GROMACS .gro file of C-alpha atoms in nm:
model
  275
    1MET     CA    1   0.000   0.000   0.000
    2THR     CA    2   0.131   0.346  -0.088
    3GLU     CA    3   0.250   0.548   0.210
    4THR     CA    4   0.071   0.881   0.245
    5PRO     CA    5   0.318   1.169   0.204
    6PRO     CA    6   0.351   1.401   0.508
    7ALA     CA    7   0.212   1.699   0.316
    8VAL     CA    8  -0.101   1.502   0.228
    9ARG     CA    9  -0.148   1.392   0.590
   10ALA     CA   10  -0.115   1.753   0.706
   11ALA     CA   11  -0.365   1.877   0.449
   12ALA     CA   12  -0.613   1.606   0.549
   13GLN     CA   13  -0.591   1.725   0.909
   14ASP     CA   14  -0.632   2.089   0.808
   15PRO     CA   15  -0.829   2.096   0.480
   16ASN     CA   16  -0.848   2.477   0.481
   17ARG     CA   17  -0.471   2.517   0.474
   18ARG     CA   18  -0.389   2.784   0.211
   19ILE     CA   19  -0.739   2.754   0.060
   20ASP     CA   20  -0.896   3.089  -0.031
   21THR     CA   21  -1.273   3.045  -0.049
   22THR     CA   22  -1.338   3.412  -0.129
   23GLN     CA   23  -1.190   3.408  -0.480
   24PRO     CA   24  -1.287   3.173  -0.764
   25HIS     CA   25  -1.023   2.918  -0.857
   26THR     CA   26  -0.986   2.738  -1.187
   27ALA     CA   27  -0.946   2.386  -1.043
   28ARG     CA   28  -1.268   2.421  -0.847
   29ILE     CA   29  -1.459   2.568  -1.142
   30TRP     CA   30  -1.332   2.280  -1.358
   31ASN     CA   31  -1.457   2.042  -1.087
   32TYR     CA   32  -1.794   2.218  -1.092
   33TRP     CA   33  -1.825   2.183  -1.469
   34LEU     CA   34  -1.746   1.812  -1.437
   35GLY     CA   35  -2.029   1.771  -1.187
   36GLY     CA   36  -1.804   1.744  -0.881
   37LYS     CA   37  -1.872   1.871  -0.529
   38ASP     CA   38  -1.530   2.014  -0.440
   39ASN     CA   39  -1.616   2.377  -0.510
   40TYR     CA   40  -1.765   2.682  -0.343
   41GLU     CA   41  -2.041   2.927  -0.421
   42VAL     CA   42  -1.790   3.179  -0.557
   43ASP     CA   43  -1.665   2.912  -0.801
   44ARG     CA   44  -2.015   2.814  -0.911
   45ALA     CA   45  -2.117   3.177  -0.966
   46THR     CA   46  -1.809   3.248  -1.176
   47GLY     CA   47  -1.845   2.918  -1.361
   48ASP     CA   48  -2.204   3.004  -1.449
   49ARG     CA   49  -2.102   3.351  -1.567
   50ILE     CA   50  -1.829   3.205  -1.789
   51ARG     CA   51  -2.079   2.956  -1.925
   52GLN     CA   52  -2.310   3.246  -2.013
   53LEU     CA   53  -2.027   3.410  -2.207
   54HIS     CA   54  -1.936   3.082  -2.376
   55PRO     CA   55  -2.210   2.817  -2.341
   56GLY     CA   56  -1.992   2.533  -2.468
   57ILE     CA   57  -1.715   2.574  -2.215
   58GLY     CA   58  -1.838   2.296  -1.991
   59GLU     CA   59  -1.775   2.061  -2.282
   60TYR     CA   60  -1.402   2.145  -2.264
   61ALA     CA   61  -1.372   1.986  -1.923
   62ARG     CA   62  -1.549   1.671  -2.038
   63ALA     CA   63  -1.355   1.655  -2.366
   64ASP     CA   64  -1.026   1.697  -2.181
   65ARG     CA   65  -1.112   1.419  -1.935
   66LEU     CA   66  -1.210   1.181  -2.214
   67PHE     CA   67  -0.892   1.271  -2.403
   68LEU     CA   68  -0.691   1.177  -2.094
   69GLY     CA   69  -0.858   0.838  -2.080
   70ARG     CA   70  -0.804   0.762  -2.449
   71ALA     CA   71  -0.441   0.877  -2.436
   72VAL     CA   72  -0.362   0.667  -2.129
   73GLU     CA   73  -0.534   0.365  -2.282
   74HIS     CA   74  -0.322   0.399  -2.596
   75LEU     CA   75   0.001   0.444  -2.402
   76VAL     CA   76  -0.064   0.135  -2.190
   77THR     CA   77  -0.204  -0.099  -2.453
   78GLN     CA   78  -0.018   0.014  -2.767
   79ALA     CA   79   0.301   0.181  -2.644
   80GLY     CA   80   0.354  -0.051  -2.347
   81LEU     CA   81   0.412   0.229  -2.096
   82ARG     CA   82   0.375   0.157  -1.726
   83GLN     CA   83   0.492   0.489  -1.579
   84PHE     CA   84   0.305   0.821  -1.569
   85LEU     CA   85   0.408   1.163  -1.438
   86ASP     CA   86   0.087   1.367  -1.418
   87VAL     CA   87   0.167   1.735  -1.355
   88GLY     CA   88  -0.121   1.972  -1.289
   89THR     CA   89  -0.339   1.689  -1.173
   90GLY     CA   90  -0.645   1.885  -1.068
   91LEU     CA   91  -0.910   1.767  -0.828
   92PRO     CA   92  -0.978   1.392  -0.820
   93THR     CA   93  -1.275   1.290  -1.032
   94ALA     CA   94  -1.383   0.985  -1.231
   95ASP     CA   95  -1.118   0.797  -1.428
   96ASN     CA   96  -0.805   0.961  -1.293
   97THR     CA   97  -0.479   0.863  -1.462
   98HIS     CA   98  -0.397   0.583  -1.217
   99GLU     CA   99  -0.746   0.436  -1.242
  100VAL     CA  100  -0.734   0.415  -1.621
  101ALA     CA  101  -0.374   0.289  -1.630
  102GLN     CA  102  -0.404   0.032  -1.353
  103ARG     CA  103  -0.732  -0.099  -1.485
  104LEU     CA  104  -0.538  -0.199  -1.796
  105ALA     CA  105  -0.201  -0.271  -1.633
  106PRO     CA  106  -0.219  -0.332  -1.257
  107ASP     CA  107   0.159  -0.283  -1.223
  108ALA     CA  108   0.147   0.076  -1.355
  109ARG     CA  109   0.310   0.347  -1.143
  110ILE     CA  110   0.185   0.704  -1.128
  111VAL     CA  111   0.319   1.021  -0.968
  112TYR     CA  112   0.076   1.311  -0.940
  113VAL     CA  113   0.201   1.669  -0.906
  114ASP     CA  114  -0.002   1.978  -0.818
  115ASN     CA  115   0.040   2.288  -0.604
  116ASP     CA  116  -0.327   2.363  -0.544
  117PRO     CA  117  -0.407   2.332  -0.170
  118LEU     CA  118  -0.754   2.194  -0.239
  119VAL     CA  119  -0.606   1.920  -0.458
  120LEU     CA  120  -0.358   1.847  -0.180
  121ALA     CA  121  -0.640   1.819   0.071
  122HIS     CA  122  -0.808   1.557  -0.147
  123ALA     CA  123  -0.491   1.383  -0.261
  124ARG     CA  124  -0.562   1.065  -0.067
  125ALA     CA  125  -0.816   0.984  -0.337
  126LEU     CA  126  -0.524   0.983  -0.582
  127LEU     CA  127  -0.315   0.747  -0.372
  128SER     CA  128  -0.531   0.437  -0.398
  129SER     CA  129  -0.338   0.178  -0.596
  130THR     CA  130  -0.346  -0.181  -0.701
  131PRO     CA  131  -0.116  -0.405  -0.493
  132GLN     CA  132   0.107  -0.456  -0.798
  133GLY     CA  133   0.140  -0.085  -0.881
  134ARG     CA  134   0.205   0.234  -0.692
  135THR     CA  135   0.085   0.595  -0.676
  136ASP     CA  136   0.244   0.900  -0.516
  137TYR     CA  137   0.159   1.270  -0.483
  138LEU     CA  138   0.389   1.570  -0.482
  139ASP     CA  139   0.285   1.916  -0.364
  140GLU     CA  140   0.496   2.108  -0.614
  141ASP     CA  141   0.487   2.369  -0.892
  142LEU     CA  142   0.537   2.281  -1.259
  143ARG     CA  143   0.817   2.536  -1.274
  144ASN     CA  144   1.031   2.341  -1.027
  145VAL     CA  145   1.153   2.076  -1.269
  146ASP     CA  146   1.447   1.949  -1.060
  147SER     CA  147   1.234   1.898  -0.749
  148ILE     CA  148   0.961   1.721  -0.945
  149LEU     CA  149   1.201   1.476  -1.107
  150GLU     CA  150   1.398   1.415  -0.788
  151HIS     CA  151   1.078   1.319  -0.607
  152ALA     CA  152   0.934   1.124  -0.902
  153ALA     CA  153   1.248   0.910  -0.913
  154LYS     CA  154   1.147   0.761  -0.577
  155THR     CA  155   0.847   0.599  -0.746
  156LEU     CA  156   0.933   0.589  -1.115
  157ASP     CA  157   1.237   0.445  -1.291
  158LEU     CA  158   1.350   0.744  -1.496
  159ASP     CA  159   1.576   0.521  -1.704
  160GLU     CA  160   1.262   0.364  -1.850
  161PRO     CA  161   0.998   0.540  -2.066
  162VAL     CA  162   0.757   0.772  -1.884
  163ALA     CA  163   0.438   0.942  -2.001
  164LEU     CA  164   0.451   1.310  -1.907
  165MET     CA  165   0.092   1.431  -1.868
  166LEU     CA  166   0.041   1.809  -1.893
  167LEU     CA  167  -0.333   1.849  -1.934
  168GLY     CA  168  -0.463   2.204  -1.907
  169VAL     CA  169  -0.166   2.323  -1.702
  170VAL     CA  170   0.081   2.511  -1.925
  171ILE     CA  171  -0.196   2.764  -1.986
  172PHE     CA  172  -0.094   2.900  -1.644
  173ILE     CA  173   0.265   2.965  -1.757
  174GLY     CA  174   0.303   3.309  -1.915
  175GLU     CA  175   0.517   3.383  -2.218
  176ASP     CA  176   0.765   3.569  -1.996
  177GLU     CA  177   0.839   3.237  -1.823
  178ASP     CA  178   0.915   3.052  -2.150
  179PRO     CA  179   0.670   2.761  -2.119
  180TYR     CA  180   0.826   2.585  -2.418
  181ALA     CA  181   1.166   2.564  -2.248
  182LEU     CA  182   0.995   2.436  -1.934
  183VAL     CA  183   0.831   2.147  -2.118
  184ARG     CA  184   1.158   2.073  -2.301
  185ARG     CA  185   1.347   2.058  -1.972
  186LEU     CA  186   1.109   1.793  -1.845
  187MET     CA  187   1.117   1.589  -2.166
  188ASP     CA  188   1.497   1.619  -2.195
  189ARG     CA  189   1.531   1.441  -1.863
  190LEU     CA  190   1.315   1.148  -1.974
  191PRO     CA  191   1.451   0.861  -2.186
  192SER     CA  192   1.377   0.763  -2.543
  193GLY     CA  193   1.034   0.607  -2.578
  194SER     CA  194   0.879   0.851  -2.333
  195HIS     CA  195   0.565   1.036  -2.444
  196LEU     CA  196   0.422   1.384  -2.395
  197VAL     CA  197   0.046   1.421  -2.350
  198LEU     CA  198  -0.054   1.788  -2.347
  199SER     CA  199  -0.378   1.982  -2.378
  200HIS     CA  200  -0.437   2.356  -2.386
  201THR     CA  201  -0.729   2.590  -2.448
  202VAL     CA  202  -0.688   2.784  -2.772
  203THR     CA  203  -0.773   3.121  -2.915
  204SER     CA  204  -0.918   3.127  -3.264
  205PRO     CA  205  -1.106   3.380  -3.479
  206ALA     CA  206  -1.373   3.114  -3.517
  207MET     CA  207  -1.435   3.115  -3.141
  208PRO     CA  208  -1.442   3.481  -3.025
  209ASP     CA  209  -1.656   3.398  -2.721
  210VAL     CA  210  -1.369   3.189  -2.582
  211ASP     CA  211  -1.146   3.495  -2.562
  212GLU     CA  212  -1.425   3.690  -2.393
  213ALA     CA  213  -1.463   3.417  -2.132
  214VAL     CA  214  -1.086   3.412  -2.070
  215ARG     CA  215  -1.080   3.791  -2.030
  216PHE     CA  216  -1.357   3.765  -1.772
  217TRP     CA  217  -1.164   3.494  -1.589
  218ASN     CA  218  -0.842   3.691  -1.581
  219GLU     CA  219  -1.028   3.988  -1.432
  220HIS     CA  220  -1.193   3.785  -1.156
  221GLY     CA  221  -1.018   3.451  -1.100
  222THR     CA  222  -0.686   3.292  -1.016
  223PRO     CA  223  -0.444   3.181  -1.148
  224LYS     CA  224  -0.436   3.387  -1.466
  225LEU     CA  225  -0.456   3.219  -1.806
  226THR     CA  226  -0.249   3.265  -2.122
  227GLN     CA  227  -0.433   3.178  -2.441
  228ARG     CA  228  -0.242   3.036  -2.737
  229THR     CA  229  -0.330   2.952  -3.096
  230PRO     CA  230  -0.337   2.591  -3.221
  231GLY     CA  231  -0.002   2.663  -3.388
  232ASP     CA  232   0.141   2.784  -3.059
  233VAL     CA  233   0.020   2.465  -2.890
  234ALA     CA  234   0.187   2.256  -3.161
  235ARG     CA  235   0.523   2.413  -3.068
  236PHE     CA  236   0.521   2.224  -2.738
  237PHE     CA  237   0.575   1.906  -2.942
  238ASP     CA  238   0.873   2.032  -3.142
  239GLY     CA  239   1.139   1.762  -3.176
  240LEU     CA  240   0.894   1.484  -3.087
  241ASP     CA  241   0.708   1.243  -3.314
  242LEU     CA  242   0.342   1.338  -3.313
  243LEU     CA  243   0.095   1.051  -3.312
  244ASP     CA  244  -0.199   1.072  -3.549
  245PRO     CA  245  -0.413   1.276  -3.576
  246GLY     CA  246  -0.168   1.540  -3.448
  247VAL     CA  247  -0.273   1.852  -3.256
  248VAL     CA  248  -0.652   1.863  -3.272
  249SER     CA  249  -0.957   1.939  -3.063
  250CYS     CA  250  -0.948   1.699  -2.767
  251SER     CA  251  -1.291   1.576  -2.869
  252ARG     CA  252  -1.143   1.464  -3.203
  253TRP     CA  253  -0.833   1.283  -3.076
  254ARG     CA  254  -0.913   0.921  -3.161
  255PRO     CA  255  -1.277   0.934  -3.048
  256ALA     CA  256  -1.487   0.622  -3.023
  257PRO     CA  257  -1.649   0.554  -3.362
  258VAL     CA  258  -2.001   0.693  -3.349
  259GLY     CA  259  -2.061   0.761  -3.717
  260GLN     CA  260  -2.033   1.140  -3.689
  261GLN     CA  261  -1.729   1.351  -3.607
  262PRO     CA  262  -1.758   1.508  -3.260
  263GLU     CA  263  -1.805   1.882  -3.227
  264GLU     CA  264  -1.481   2.078  -3.207
  265VAL     CA  265  -1.402   2.238  -2.871
  266ALA     CA  266  -1.142   2.506  -2.796
  267MET     CA  267  -0.936   2.259  -2.591
  268PHE     CA  268  -0.670   2.114  -2.819
  269GLY     CA  269  -0.435   1.828  -2.739
  270ALA     CA  270  -0.196   1.573  -2.877
  271VAL     CA  271   0.031   1.282  -2.787
  272ALA     CA  272   0.391   1.259  -2.907
  273ARG     CA  273   0.680   1.018  -2.864
  274LYS     CA  274   1.039   1.104  -2.784
  275ARG     CA  275   1.285   0.942  -3.025
   0.00000   0.00000   0.00000
């Protein structure tokens, strides 16, 4: 059984540690859109206002979650991966990375990383594991690459391929912080055969209401968001081998065959392999 990290034990004893319930927070709004209960009235009010500005935004959360499941299923069953480093985990919900991976490969190992105090307070839900596998949780910021990898190495074998999961998280890294170099630093430390799974909301002339919703969020919520074009998102995969169908709407990344192409959402994602 996975040992609960000290930070998780402390957060469980004091669930309000560092949690600001007076200001809306993106992880809690995302949880609200997914039908979760780990949110506050301020999050629900802001989430409803954003949904008024862009009625389809709740579909992003669902599309991103389904994309995660399909990507993990491919990596386990087709690429043979058994190790996952999930940075920017978000609040636990249905079909978290370890649940999908260990359902297919009980010996899979997963390290979750997030610096949101509410996620930390609920991290025990991310630490359930099959007896053959293992899960761990790190209270850390995406920017602290060395600390993340040093901790991850206690659970993962970084000489063997790892899936780096960055779903909806690099949107919080501004251009002044060089998000592309940050992702490269992480991938450079992982061996050949590792994969990058990344999703990001996009700005597009075809979806002007998305930009309006993001402007509203940046005026009222935390942390602030940086929108990027689909081409900008594709740059995160430079030097890697993109899997088909490339960088696309998360709803259109290898969807289950239903006879009709799913509606496009402004959350784009892709999976790529390191040579």
